């Protein structure tokens, strides 16, 4: 359910007729909740229905410079013995991997699409940033068909993501991801901030009647300014039976890891056997030398 927190903020006062602007990222923490703000523009008291052209910037946006000190006899003689400590820098907290969400679509009373995935947006427009999709606030919609299926995710009316799958025309026995569409909205007025679309994907292919799985992180290049990162992906857009995933076809990254583990174990055991055999030969040779000397 909803979680309500209150944060007491200490900031410089702003003139009533000024608009407050802060492009820097601010982190506000309270009761294990972290709120992240950036590119803030707000004027709570608007005069005559017109936003002011006079800005008041936050301290993080204001460049700081050391005061200029003219050289004197006093500060010249002490300069060589005085060490200035560097100003502390604030490092933004790294964005953790997103939580894994579980989504499904129904056609009548039967489930027609299943998906388990953690989603993260990587935006390089203006100021680069990462946005995690929160499964707790994300609803699933879309449509299922015999040859096309679309999963639409809506994260709190601020982020819309659509994944479209198609059945291969050539064989009609396999399917793949065909299109990804992402739209970012202003949560205050619903205006579009950014939209990106790519309908030339041929990823996540698997046979009909099976699911596709990739536990490793994958990157979908939607366009030059937006990427979608997926984590712990498991999806089946066609022929779902009994509300369960069918046997999974794993991605190359996962299968490669599964092959490497037994190979590494086998090589280690082989090396150990060789060492034991060499030790046995050396010991036997020393024993024969001892008998001859007697």
C-alpha positions in Angstrom: 0.0 0.0 0.0 1.0 3.7 0.1 4.0 4.8 2.1 4.0 8.3 3.5 7.2 10.0 4.7 8.1 13.6 5.7 11.5 15.1 5.1 12.6 18.4 6.7 14.7 20.3 4.1 17.1 23.1 4.9 17.6 25.4 2.0 18.3 29.0 1.3 15.2 31.3 1.2 13.9 32.2 -2.2 12.3 35.5 -3.1 8.5 35.3 -3.6 8.7 36.5 -7.2 11.6 34.2 -8.2 11.4 30.8 -9.8 13.5 28.1 -8.0 15.7 26.0 -10.4 17.9 23.1 -9.5 19.4 20.9 -12.3 21.7 19.0 -9.9 20.6 15.7 -8.4 19.4 15.8 -4.8 18.9 12.8 -2.5 16.4 13.1 0.4 16.3 10.2 2.9 13.7 9.5 5.5 12.6 6.2 7.1 14.5 4.0 4.7 13.0 5.8 1.7 15.2 7.7 -0.7 13.7 10.4 -2.9 15.7 11.5 -5.9 15.0 14.9 -7.6 16.7 16.5 -10.6 15.9 19.2 -13.1 13.5 20.9 -10.7 11.8 24.1 -11.7 9.1 25.4 -9.4 7.4 28.7 -8.4 4.7 28.2 -5.8 3.6 31.8 -5.8 2.9 33.0 -9.4 2.1 36.7 -10.0 -0.4 37.6 -12.7 -0.3 34.1 -14.1 3.2 34.4 -15.5 6.2 32.5 -14.4 9.1 34.8 -13.3 12.1 35.1 -15.5 14.3 35.7 -12.5 15.8 32.5 -11.2 17.1 31.4 -7.8 19.5 28.5 -8.1 20.2 25.8 -5.6 23.6 25.7 -4.0 24.6 22.5 -5.9 24.1 24.4 -9.2 26.2 27.4 -8.1 29.9 27.1 -8.9 32.2 27.7 -6.0 35.5 29.4 -6.2 38.2 30.2 -3.6 38.5 33.9 -2.7 41.4 35.7 -4.3 44.1 36.6 -1.8 46.7 39.1 -2.9 50.3 38.0 -2.1 51.8 39.7 1.0 54.9 39.1 3.1 52.9 37.1 5.6 51.2 34.7 3.3 54.2 34.2 1.1 56.4 33.0 4.0 53.7 30.6 5.3 52.7 29.2 2.0 55.3 26.4 1.9 54.3 25.1 5.4 50.6 25.3 5.0 48.7 22.3 3.5 45.2 23.0 2.3 42.7 20.1 2.6 40.7 19.4 -0.5 37.0 20.4 -0.3 34.8 17.4 0.4 32.9 16.1 -2.7 29.5 14.6 -2.6 29.3 11.4 -4.7 25.8 10.4 -5.9 24.6 7.0 -4.6 25.0 4.3 -7.2 21.7 3.0 -8.6 21.2 -0.6 -7.6 19.8 -3.3 -9.9 16.0 -3.1 -10.2 13.6 -5.4 -8.4 12.2 -8.3 -10.5 8.5 -8.0 -11.3 6.0 -10.6 -12.3 3.5 -9.8 -15.1 0.8 -11.6 -17.0 -2.0 -11.1 -19.6 -5.2 -13.0 -19.9 -7.4 -13.9 -22.9 -10.7 -14.5 -21.3 -10.1 -16.7 -18.3 -6.8 -18.2 -19.6 -3.4 -16.7 -19.2 -1.8 -16.0 -22.6 1.4 -14.2 -21.6 3.8 -14.6 -18.7 6.8 -12.4 -17.9 9.3 -12.1 -15.0 11.8 -9.3 -15.4 13.7 -6.5 -13.7 13.8 -3.3 -15.9 16.1 -0.3 -15.8 16.2 2.6 -18.2 19.5 4.2 -19.2 18.9 7.8 -20.5 21.8 9.8 -21.9 19.8 12.8 -23.1 20.8 16.1 -21.3 21.9 14.7 -17.9 22.6 10.9 -18.0 20.6 9.0 -15.4 19.3 5.5 -14.6 15.7 4.8 -13.8 14.5 1.6 -12.2 11.0 0.4 -12.9 9.3 -0.4 -9.7 7.2 -3.6 -9.9 5.0 -2.5 -6.9 3.7 0.5 -8.8 3.7 -1.0 -12.3 0.5 -2.4 -14.0 0.5 -4.7 -17.0 -1.7 -4.5 -20.1 -1.6 -5.4 -23.7 -2.9 -8.0 -26.1 -2.3 -11.6 -27.1 -2.7 -13.1 -30.6 -1.7 -16.1 -32.6 1.2 -14.3 -34.4 1.6 -11.1 -32.4 1.7 -10.3 -28.6 2.3 -7.0 -26.9 3.1 -6.5 -23.2 2.5 -2.9 -22.0 3.9 -1.8 -18.6 2.8 1.4 -16.9 4.9 2.6 -13.9 2.8 5.1 -12.0 1.7 7.0 -15.2 5.3 8.3 -15.6 7.0 5.5 -17.6 5.3 3.5 -20.3 7.2 0.5 -21.9 5.8 -1.8 -24.6 7.4 -5.1 -25.8 6.0 -6.6 -29.0 6.7 -10.2 -30.0 6.0 -11.8 -33.4 6.1 -15.3 -34.8 8.8 -15.8 -37.5 7.3 -15.6 -41.0 9.8 -18.0 -42.4 9.4 -21.0 -40.2 6.3 -20.2 -38.2 7.8 -22.3 -35.4 9.8 -19.7 -33.5 9.0 -16.2 -32.1 11.2 -13.3 -31.2 11.1 -9.7 -29.7 10.3 -7.4 -32.6 9.7 -3.9 -31.1 10.3 -1.9 -27.9 8.6 1.4 -27.3 9.4 3.7 -24.3 7.6 6.9 -23.3 8.5 9.1 -20.3 5.7 11.4 -19.0 5.7 14.4 -16.7 4.0 13.0 -13.6 2.5 16.4 -12.8 0.7 17.3 -16.1 1.1 14.1 -18.2 3.1 15.8 -20.9 5.6 13.7 -22.9 9.2 14.2 -21.8 10.8 11.6 -24.1 9.7 8.9 -26.5 11.8 6.2 -28.1 10.9 3.3 -30.4 12.8 0.5 -32.2 10.9 -2.0 -34.4 13.9 -3.9 -35.8 14.8 -6.2 -32.9 15.4 -9.9 -33.5 16.2 -10.9 -29.9 14.8 -13.3 -27.4 14.0 -16.0 -30.0 12.6 -19.3 -29.0 10.4 -22.1 -30.3 6.7 -21.8 -30.0 5.5 -23.6 -26.9 8.7 -22.8 -25.0 9.8 -19.8 -22.8 12.9 -17.7 -23.1 15.2 -17.1 -20.1 18.2 -15.0 -19.5 19.4 -14.3 -15.9 22.3 -12.2 -17.1 21.9 -8.5 -17.7 20.9 -7.6 -21.3 20.9 -4.3 -23.1 18.3 -3.3 -25.6 19.4 -0.2 -27.7 16.1 1.5 -28.3 17.7 4.6 -29.9 20.8 6.8 -29.4 19.7 8.3 -26.1 17.8 5.4 -24.4 18.6 1.9 -23.5 16.6 -0.7 -21.6 18.5 -3.1 -19.3 16.8 -6.3 -18.3 17.6 -8.6 -15.4 16.4 -12.1 -14.5 14.3 -12.3 -17.7 11.9 -15.1 -18.2 9.1 -14.6 -20.7 6.6 -16.6 -22.7 4.3 -14.6 -25.1 2.6 -17.5 -26.8 1.0 -20.9 -26.0 1.0 -20.6 -22.2 -0.5 -23.7 -20.6 -1.9 -24.1 -17.0 -0.7 -20.6 -16.1 2.9 -21.8 -16.0 6.1 -21.3 -18.0 7.0 -24.1 -20.4 10.6 -25.4 -20.7 13.0 -22.5 -21.2 15.5 -21.8 -23.9 18.4 -20.0 -22.2 20.4 -17.2 -23.6 24.0 -17.7 -24.7 25.4 -15.8 -21.7 23.6 -18.3 -19.3 24.4 -21.4 -21.3 28.0 -20.3 -21.7 28.3 -20.0 -17.9 26.7 -23.4 -17.5 29.3 -25.0 -19.8 32.3 -23.2 -18.3 31.6 -24.4 -14.8 31.9 -28.2 -15.5 34.8 -27.6 -17.8 36.7 -25.7 -15.1 35.9 -28.4 -12.5 37.1 -31.1 -15.0 40.3 -29.3 -15.7 41.0 -28.9 -12.0 40.5 -32.6 -11.3 42.7 -33.6 -14.3 45.5 -31.3 -13.0 45.2 -32.9 -9.6 45.4 -36.4 -11.0 48.5 -35.5 -13.0 50.1 -34.1 -9.8 49.3 -37.3 -7.9 50.7 -39.5 -10.7 54.0 -37.5 -10.9 54.3 -37.7 -7.1 53.9 -41.4 -7.3 56.6 -41.8 -9.9 59.1 -39.6 -8.0 58.5 -41.6 -4.8 58.9 -44.9 -6.6 62.1 -43.8 -8.2 63.6 -42.7 -4.8 62.6 -46.1 -3.4 64.5 -48.0 -6.1 67.6 -45.8 -5.6 67.5 -46.6 -1.9 67.4 -50.4 -2.5 70.4 -50.3 -4.8 72.6 -48.4 -2.3 72.0 -51.1 0.3 
